[in-house]
């Protein structure tokens, strides 16, 4: 079997996202995407399972990025701090893609559940990294912190005005992490 080209993957994704941003997700067909990308339907389906996956599947280089981001976290750093920094690092590194993707999702809110489902691979990589950090945290503690960090991102993303750029998303992420550390949030 021939290895899939990251460049072709990105060509297809970029063509799809451009069309979806212009026309809306529902108004774009796979046939529209393949025509715009100059590829066959067969090539499209060799790379993507459907329209949702072209919008949400991780970039072929994302696993390398995740490994770099997790490796850069200092030993002994509290997990909550590390998770906060991982989210900021990942969103900064993928800012252009996130802005374009969020604009499509913002016009078709039903896609929000898809984006949460398909980012499981990122969180799986984070969970694997956290489990092998050499801390005394239990599985319950790891899962609670990771799932809470994920909830911060899932909660702030729909509230993000993409016109504020990635800095606007980072302000919301920071606010979410700060709020969860504040004793006042449970009494309001």
PDB file of C-alpha atoms in Angstrom:
ATOM      1  CA  UNK A   1       0.000   0.000   0.000  1.00  0.00           C
ATOM      2  CA  UNK A   2       1.268   3.433  -0.921  1.00  0.00           C
ATOM      3  CA  UNK A   3       2.110   5.786   1.912  1.00  0.00           C
ATOM      4  CA  UNK A   4      -0.198   8.769   2.167  1.00  0.00           C
ATOM      5  CA  UNK A   5       1.416  12.109   1.490  1.00  0.00           C
ATOM      6  CA  UNK A   6       1.081  14.781   4.194  1.00  0.00           C
ATOM      7  CA  UNK A   7       1.092  17.384   1.422  1.00  0.00           C
ATOM      8  CA  UNK A   8      -1.907  15.753  -0.281  1.00  0.00           C
ATOM      9  CA  UNK A   9      -3.644  15.459   3.088  1.00  0.00           C
ATOM     10  CA  UNK A  10      -3.158  19.201   3.664  1.00  0.00           C
ATOM     11  CA  UNK A  11      -4.211  20.094   0.104  1.00  0.00           C
ATOM     12  CA  UNK A  12      -7.489  18.238   0.597  1.00  0.00           C
ATOM     13  CA  UNK A  13      -8.071  19.691   4.065  1.00  0.00           C
ATOM     14  CA  UNK A  14      -7.257  23.246   2.984  1.00  0.00           C
ATOM     15  CA  UNK A  15      -9.512  22.986  -0.076  1.00  0.00           C
ATOM     16  CA  UNK A  16     -12.344  21.650   2.077  1.00  0.00           C
ATOM     17  CA  UNK A  17     -11.989  24.228   4.837  1.00  0.00           C
ATOM     18  CA  UNK A  18     -11.798  27.084   2.309  1.00  0.00           C
ATOM     19  CA  UNK A  19     -15.015  25.901   0.669  1.00  0.00           C
ATOM     20  CA  UNK A  20     -16.748  25.334   4.015  1.00  0.00           C
ATOM     21  CA  UNK A  21     -15.735  28.778   5.270  1.00  0.00           C
ATOM     22  CA  UNK A  22     -17.103  30.340   2.087  1.00  0.00           C
ATOM     23  CA  UNK A  23     -20.342  28.342   1.677  1.00  0.00           C
ATOM     24  CA  UNK A  24     -21.003  26.654   5.010  1.00  0.00           C
ATOM     25  CA  UNK A  25     -20.401  23.048   5.973  1.00  0.00           C
ATOM     26  CA  UNK A  26     -23.744  21.697   4.754  1.00  0.00           C
ATOM     27  CA  UNK A  27     -23.461  23.416   1.364  1.00  0.00           C
ATOM     28  CA  UNK A  28     -20.188  21.663   0.505  1.00  0.00           C
ATOM     29  CA  UNK A  29     -20.155  18.125  -0.877  1.00  0.00           C
ATOM     30  CA  UNK A  30     -17.290  15.689  -1.178  1.00  0.00           C
ATOM     31  CA  UNK A  31     -17.561  16.214  -4.945  1.00  0.00           C
ATOM     32  CA  UNK A  32     -17.017  19.955  -4.412  1.00  0.00           C
ATOM     33  CA  UNK A  33     -13.925  19.226  -2.325  1.00  0.00           C
ATOM     34  CA  UNK A  34     -12.380  16.802  -4.814  1.00  0.00           C
ATOM     35  CA  UNK A  35     -13.003  19.232  -7.678  1.00  0.00           C
ATOM     36  CA  UNK A  36     -11.401  22.079  -5.747  1.00  0.00           C
ATOM     37  CA  UNK A  37      -8.402  19.949  -4.734  1.00  0.00           C
ATOM     38  CA  UNK A  38      -8.020  18.445  -8.217  1.00  0.00           C
ATOM     39  CA  UNK A  39      -8.147  14.864  -6.932  1.00  0.00           C
ATOM     40  CA  UNK A  40     -10.386  11.839  -7.381  1.00  0.00           C
ATOM     41  CA  UNK A  41     -13.062  10.657  -4.943  1.00  0.00           C
ATOM     42  CA  UNK A  42     -10.957   7.560  -4.399  1.00  0.00           C
ATOM     43  CA  UNK A  43      -7.991   9.690  -3.345  1.00  0.00           C
ATOM     44  CA  UNK A  44     -10.244  11.688  -1.022  1.00  0.00           C
ATOM     45  CA  UNK A  45     -11.518   8.561   0.705  1.00  0.00           C
ATOM     46  CA  UNK A  46      -7.991   7.165   0.970  1.00  0.00           C
ATOM     47  CA  UNK A  47      -7.289  10.124   3.250  1.00  0.00           C
ATOM     48  CA  UNK A  48     -10.604  10.923   4.936  1.00  0.00           C
ATOM     49  CA  UNK A  49     -13.633   8.937   6.039  1.00  0.00           C
ATOM     50  CA  UNK A  50     -16.079  11.766   5.349  1.00  0.00           C
ATOM     51  CA  UNK A  51     -16.710  15.496   5.498  1.00  0.00           C
ATOM     52  CA  UNK A  52     -16.393  15.729   9.281  1.00  0.00           C
ATOM     53  CA  UNK A  53     -13.027  14.004   9.264  1.00  0.00           C
ATOM     54  CA  UNK A  54     -11.571  16.417   6.691  1.00  0.00           C
ATOM     55  CA  UNK A  55     -12.384  19.208   9.099  1.00  0.00           C
ATOM     56  CA  UNK A  56     -11.334  17.559  12.372  1.00  0.00           C
ATOM     57  CA  UNK A  57      -8.782  14.786  11.827  1.00  0.00           C
ATOM     58  CA  UNK A  58      -5.376  15.623  13.291  1.00  0.00           C
ATOM     59  CA  UNK A  59      -2.693  16.784  10.889  1.00  0.00           C
ATOM     60  CA  UNK A  60      -0.201  14.018  10.001  1.00  0.00           C
ATOM     61  CA  UNK A  61       2.479  15.955  11.921  1.00  0.00           C
ATOM     62  CA  UNK A  62       0.363  16.365  15.064  1.00  0.00           C
ATOM     63  CA  UNK A  63       1.712  13.251  16.850  1.00  0.00           C
ATOM     64  CA  UNK A  64       5.228  14.673  16.465  1.00  0.00           C
ATOM     65  CA  UNK A  65       4.017  18.037  17.780  1.00  0.00           C
ATOM     66  CA  UNK A  66       2.315  16.380  20.763  1.00  0.00           C
ATOM     67  CA  UNK A  67       5.524  14.493  21.560  1.00  0.00           C
ATOM     68  CA  UNK A  68       7.559  17.718  21.381  1.00  0.00           C
ATOM     69  CA  UNK A  69       5.115  19.609  23.582  1.00  0.00           C
ATOM     70  CA  UNK A  70       4.976  16.900  26.241  1.00  0.00           C
ATOM     71  CA  UNK A  71       8.759  16.384  26.186  1.00  0.00           C
ATOM     72  CA  UNK A  72       9.247  20.111  26.791  1.00  0.00           C
ATOM     73  CA  UNK A  73       7.371  20.039  30.108  1.00  0.00           C
ATOM     74  CA  UNK A  74       9.824  20.221  33.013  1.00  0.00           C
ATOM     75  CA  UNK A  75      10.133  17.256  35.374  1.00  0.00           C
ATOM     76  CA  UNK A  76       8.232  17.779  38.595  1.00  0.00           C
ATOM     77  CA  UNK A  77       5.894  20.381  37.105  1.00  0.00           C
ATOM     78  CA  UNK A  78       2.411  19.996  38.611  1.00  0.00           C
ATOM     79  CA  UNK A  79       0.148  18.141  36.187  1.00  0.00           C
ATOM     80  CA  UNK A  80      -2.493  20.896  36.206  1.00  0.00           C
ATOM     81  CA  UNK A  81       0.131  23.481  35.188  1.00  0.00           C
ATOM     82  CA  UNK A  82       1.520  21.136  32.533  1.00  0.00           C
ATOM     83  CA  UNK A  83      -1.945  20.518  31.068  1.00  0.00           C
ATOM     84  CA  UNK A  84      -2.611  24.260  30.918  1.00  0.00           C
ATOM     85  CA  UNK A  85       0.700  24.836  29.123  1.00  0.00           C
ATOM     86  CA  UNK A  86       0.145  21.894  26.750  1.00  0.00           C
ATOM     87  CA  UNK A  87      -3.198  23.319  25.647  1.00  0.00           C
ATOM     88  CA  UNK A  88      -1.690  26.776  25.164  1.00  0.00           C
ATOM     89  CA  UNK A  89       1.259  25.309  23.256  1.00  0.00           C
ATOM     90  CA  UNK A  90      -0.866  23.131  21.005  1.00  0.00           C
ATOM     91  CA  UNK A  91      -3.346  25.889  20.195  1.00  0.00           C
ATOM     92  CA  UNK A  92      -0.496  28.337  19.496  1.00  0.00           C
ATOM     93  CA  UNK A  93       1.236  25.856  17.182  1.00  0.00           C
ATOM     94  CA  UNK A  94      -1.989  25.187  15.279  1.00  0.00           C
ATOM     95  CA  UNK A  95      -3.458  28.699  15.479  1.00  0.00           C
ATOM     96  CA  UNK A  96      -4.228  29.209  11.778  1.00  0.00           C
ATOM     97  CA  UNK A  97      -5.892  25.812  11.494  1.00  0.00           C
ATOM     98  CA  UNK A  98      -7.877  26.347  14.708  1.00  0.00           C
ATOM     99  CA  UNK A  99      -9.149  29.753  13.637  1.00  0.00           C
ATOM    100  CA  UNK A 100     -10.311  28.459  10.247  1.00  0.00           C
ATOM    101  CA  UNK A 101     -11.858  25.354  11.778  1.00  0.00           C
ATOM    102  CA  UNK A 102     -13.665  27.297  14.509  1.00  0.00           C
ATOM    103  CA  UNK A 103     -15.169  29.666  11.946  1.00  0.00           C
ATOM    104  CA  UNK A 104     -16.708  26.699  10.134  1.00  0.00           C
ATOM    105  CA  UNK A 105     -17.910  25.175  13.421  1.00  0.00           C
ATOM    106  CA  UNK A 106     -19.300  28.537  14.527  1.00  0.00           C
ATOM    107  CA  UNK A 107     -21.499  28.625  11.422  1.00  0.00           C
ATOM    108  CA  UNK A 108     -22.612  25.002  12.007  1.00  0.00           C
ATOM    109  CA  UNK A 109     -22.790  24.480  15.790  1.00  0.00           C
ATOM    110  CA  UNK A 110     -23.857  20.840  15.401  1.00  0.00           C
ATOM    111  CA  UNK A 111     -20.251  20.163  14.392  1.00  0.00           C
ATOM    112  CA  UNK A 112     -19.018  20.982  17.895  1.00  0.00           C
ATOM    113  CA  UNK A 113     -19.591  17.405  19.068  1.00  0.00           C
ATOM    114  CA  UNK A 114     -17.542  16.121  16.129  1.00  0.00           C
ATOM    115  CA  UNK A 115     -14.575  18.291  17.044  1.00  0.00           C
ATOM    116  CA  UNK A 116     -14.661  16.991  20.609  1.00  0.00           C
ATOM    117  CA  UNK A 117     -14.862  13.378  19.443  1.00  0.00           C
ATOM    118  CA  UNK A 118     -12.028  13.580  16.954  1.00  0.00           C
ATOM    119  CA  UNK A 119      -9.575  15.322  19.275  1.00  0.00           C
ATOM    120  CA  UNK A 120      -9.506  12.141  21.375  1.00  0.00           C
ATOM    121  CA  UNK A 121      -6.137  11.281  19.844  1.00  0.00           C
ATOM    122  CA  UNK A 122      -4.560  14.380  21.362  1.00  0.00           C
ATOM    123  CA  UNK A 123      -5.989  13.586  24.774  1.00  0.00           C
ATOM    124  CA  UNK A 124      -4.946   9.936  24.454  1.00  0.00           C
ATOM    125  CA  UNK A 125      -1.371  11.114  23.813  1.00  0.00           C
ATOM    126  CA  UNK A 126      -1.568  13.454  26.809  1.00  0.00           C
ATOM    127  CA  UNK A 127      -2.927  10.655  29.022  1.00  0.00           C
ATOM    128  CA  UNK A 128      -0.131   8.312  27.943  1.00  0.00           C
ATOM    129  CA  UNK A 129       2.468  11.004  28.649  1.00  0.00           C
ATOM    130  CA  UNK A 130       0.947  11.820  32.048  1.00  0.00           C
ATOM    131  CA  UNK A 131       0.874   8.156  33.052  1.00  0.00           C
ATOM    132  CA  UNK A 132       4.594   7.804  32.349  1.00  0.00           C
ATOM    133  CA  UNK A 133       5.806  11.003  34.045  1.00  0.00           C
ATOM    134  CA  UNK A 134       6.929   9.172  37.151  1.00  0.00           C
ATOM    135  CA  UNK A 135       4.584  10.916  39.578  1.00  0.00           C
ATOM    136  CA  UNK A 136       2.664   9.342  42.420  1.00  0.00           C
ATOM    137  CA  UNK A 137      -0.674  10.357  40.901  1.00  0.00           C
ATOM    138  CA  UNK A 138      -3.290   7.636  40.756  1.00  0.00           C
ATOM    139  CA  UNK A 139      -5.219   6.813  37.592  1.00  0.00           C
ATOM    140  CA  UNK A 140      -8.223   8.573  39.107  1.00  0.00           C
ATOM    141  CA  UNK A 141      -6.201  11.731  39.768  1.00  0.00           C
ATOM    142  CA  UNK A 142      -4.724  11.700  36.256  1.00  0.00           C
ATOM    143  CA  UNK A 143      -8.074  11.138  34.583  1.00  0.00           C
ATOM    144  CA  UNK A 144      -9.857  13.792  36.647  1.00  0.00           C
ATOM    145  CA  UNK A 145      -7.248  16.440  35.874  1.00  0.00           C
ATOM    146  CA  UNK A 146      -6.973  15.551  32.186  1.00  0.00           C
ATOM    147  CA  UNK A 147     -10.741  15.405  31.707  1.00  0.00           C
ATOM    148  CA  UNK A 148     -11.163  18.697  33.564  1.00  0.00           C
ATOM    149  CA  UNK A 149      -8.524  20.367  31.377  1.00  0.00           C
ATOM    150  CA  UNK A 150     -10.302  18.981  28.320  1.00  0.00           C
ATOM    151  CA  UNK A 151     -13.568  20.406  29.629  1.00  0.00           C
ATOM    152  CA  UNK A 152     -11.963  23.836  29.964  1.00  0.00           C
ATOM    153  CA  UNK A 153     -11.028  23.762  26.274  1.00  0.00           C
ATOM    154  CA  UNK A 154     -14.402  22.339  25.200  1.00  0.00           C
ATOM    155  CA  UNK A 155     -16.219  25.004  27.226  1.00  0.00           C
ATOM    156  CA  UNK A 156     -14.259  28.036  26.078  1.00  0.00           C
ATOM    157  CA  UNK A 157     -13.876  27.126  22.387  1.00  0.00           C
ATOM    158  CA  UNK A 158     -17.521  27.858  21.439  1.00  0.00           C
ATOM    159  CA  UNK A 159     -17.281  31.202  23.275  1.00  0.00           C
ATOM    160  CA  UNK A 160     -14.144  32.226  21.391  1.00  0.00           C
ATOM    161  CA  UNK A 161     -14.501  35.084  18.931  1.00  0.00           C
ATOM    162  CA  UNK A 162     -12.000  34.035  16.261  1.00  0.00           C
ATOM    163  CA  UNK A 163     -11.504  37.681  15.306  1.00  0.00           C
ATOM    164  CA  UNK A 164      -9.560  38.046  18.581  1.00  0.00           C
ATOM    165  CA  UNK A 165      -7.039  35.558  17.203  1.00  0.00           C
ATOM    166  CA  UNK A 166      -5.362  32.842  19.183  1.00  0.00           C
ATOM    167  CA  UNK A 167      -4.629  35.403  21.925  1.00  0.00           C
ATOM    168  CA  UNK A 168      -8.379  35.648  22.529  1.00  0.00           C
ATOM    169  CA  UNK A 169      -8.642  31.885  22.890  1.00  0.00           C
ATOM    170  CA  UNK A 170      -5.664  31.879  25.246  1.00  0.00           C
ATOM    171  CA  UNK A 171      -7.334  34.504  27.452  1.00  0.00           C
ATOM    172  CA  UNK A 172     -10.399  32.265  27.733  1.00  0.00           C
ATOM    173  CA  UNK A 173      -8.284  29.182  28.454  1.00  0.00           C
ATOM    174  CA  UNK A 174      -6.356  31.088  31.126  1.00  0.00           C
ATOM    175  CA  UNK A 175      -9.619  32.303  32.645  1.00  0.00           C
ATOM    176  CA  UNK A 176     -10.999  28.759  32.741  1.00  0.00           C
ATOM    177  CA  UNK A 177      -7.910  27.306  34.394  1.00  0.00           C
ATOM    178  CA  UNK A 178      -7.759  30.198  36.878  1.00  0.00           C
ATOM    179  CA  UNK A 179     -11.438  29.878  37.727  1.00  0.00           C
ATOM    180  CA  UNK A 180     -11.063  26.196  38.536  1.00  0.00           C
ATOM    181  CA  UNK A 181      -8.190  26.960  40.910  1.00  0.00           C
ATOM    182  CA  UNK A 182     -10.137  29.680  42.691  1.00  0.00           C
ATOM    183  CA  UNK A 183     -11.982  28.705  45.883  1.00  0.00           C
ATOM    184  CA  UNK A 184     -14.691  31.271  45.075  1.00  0.00           C
ATOM    185  CA  UNK A 185     -15.929  29.420  41.986  1.00  0.00           C
ATOM    186  CA  UNK A 186     -17.606  26.705  44.044  1.00  0.00           C
ATOM    187  CA  UNK A 187     -19.505  29.195  46.200  1.00  0.00           C
ATOM    188  CA  UNK A 188     -20.993  31.415  43.498  1.00  0.00           C
TER     189      UNK A 188
END
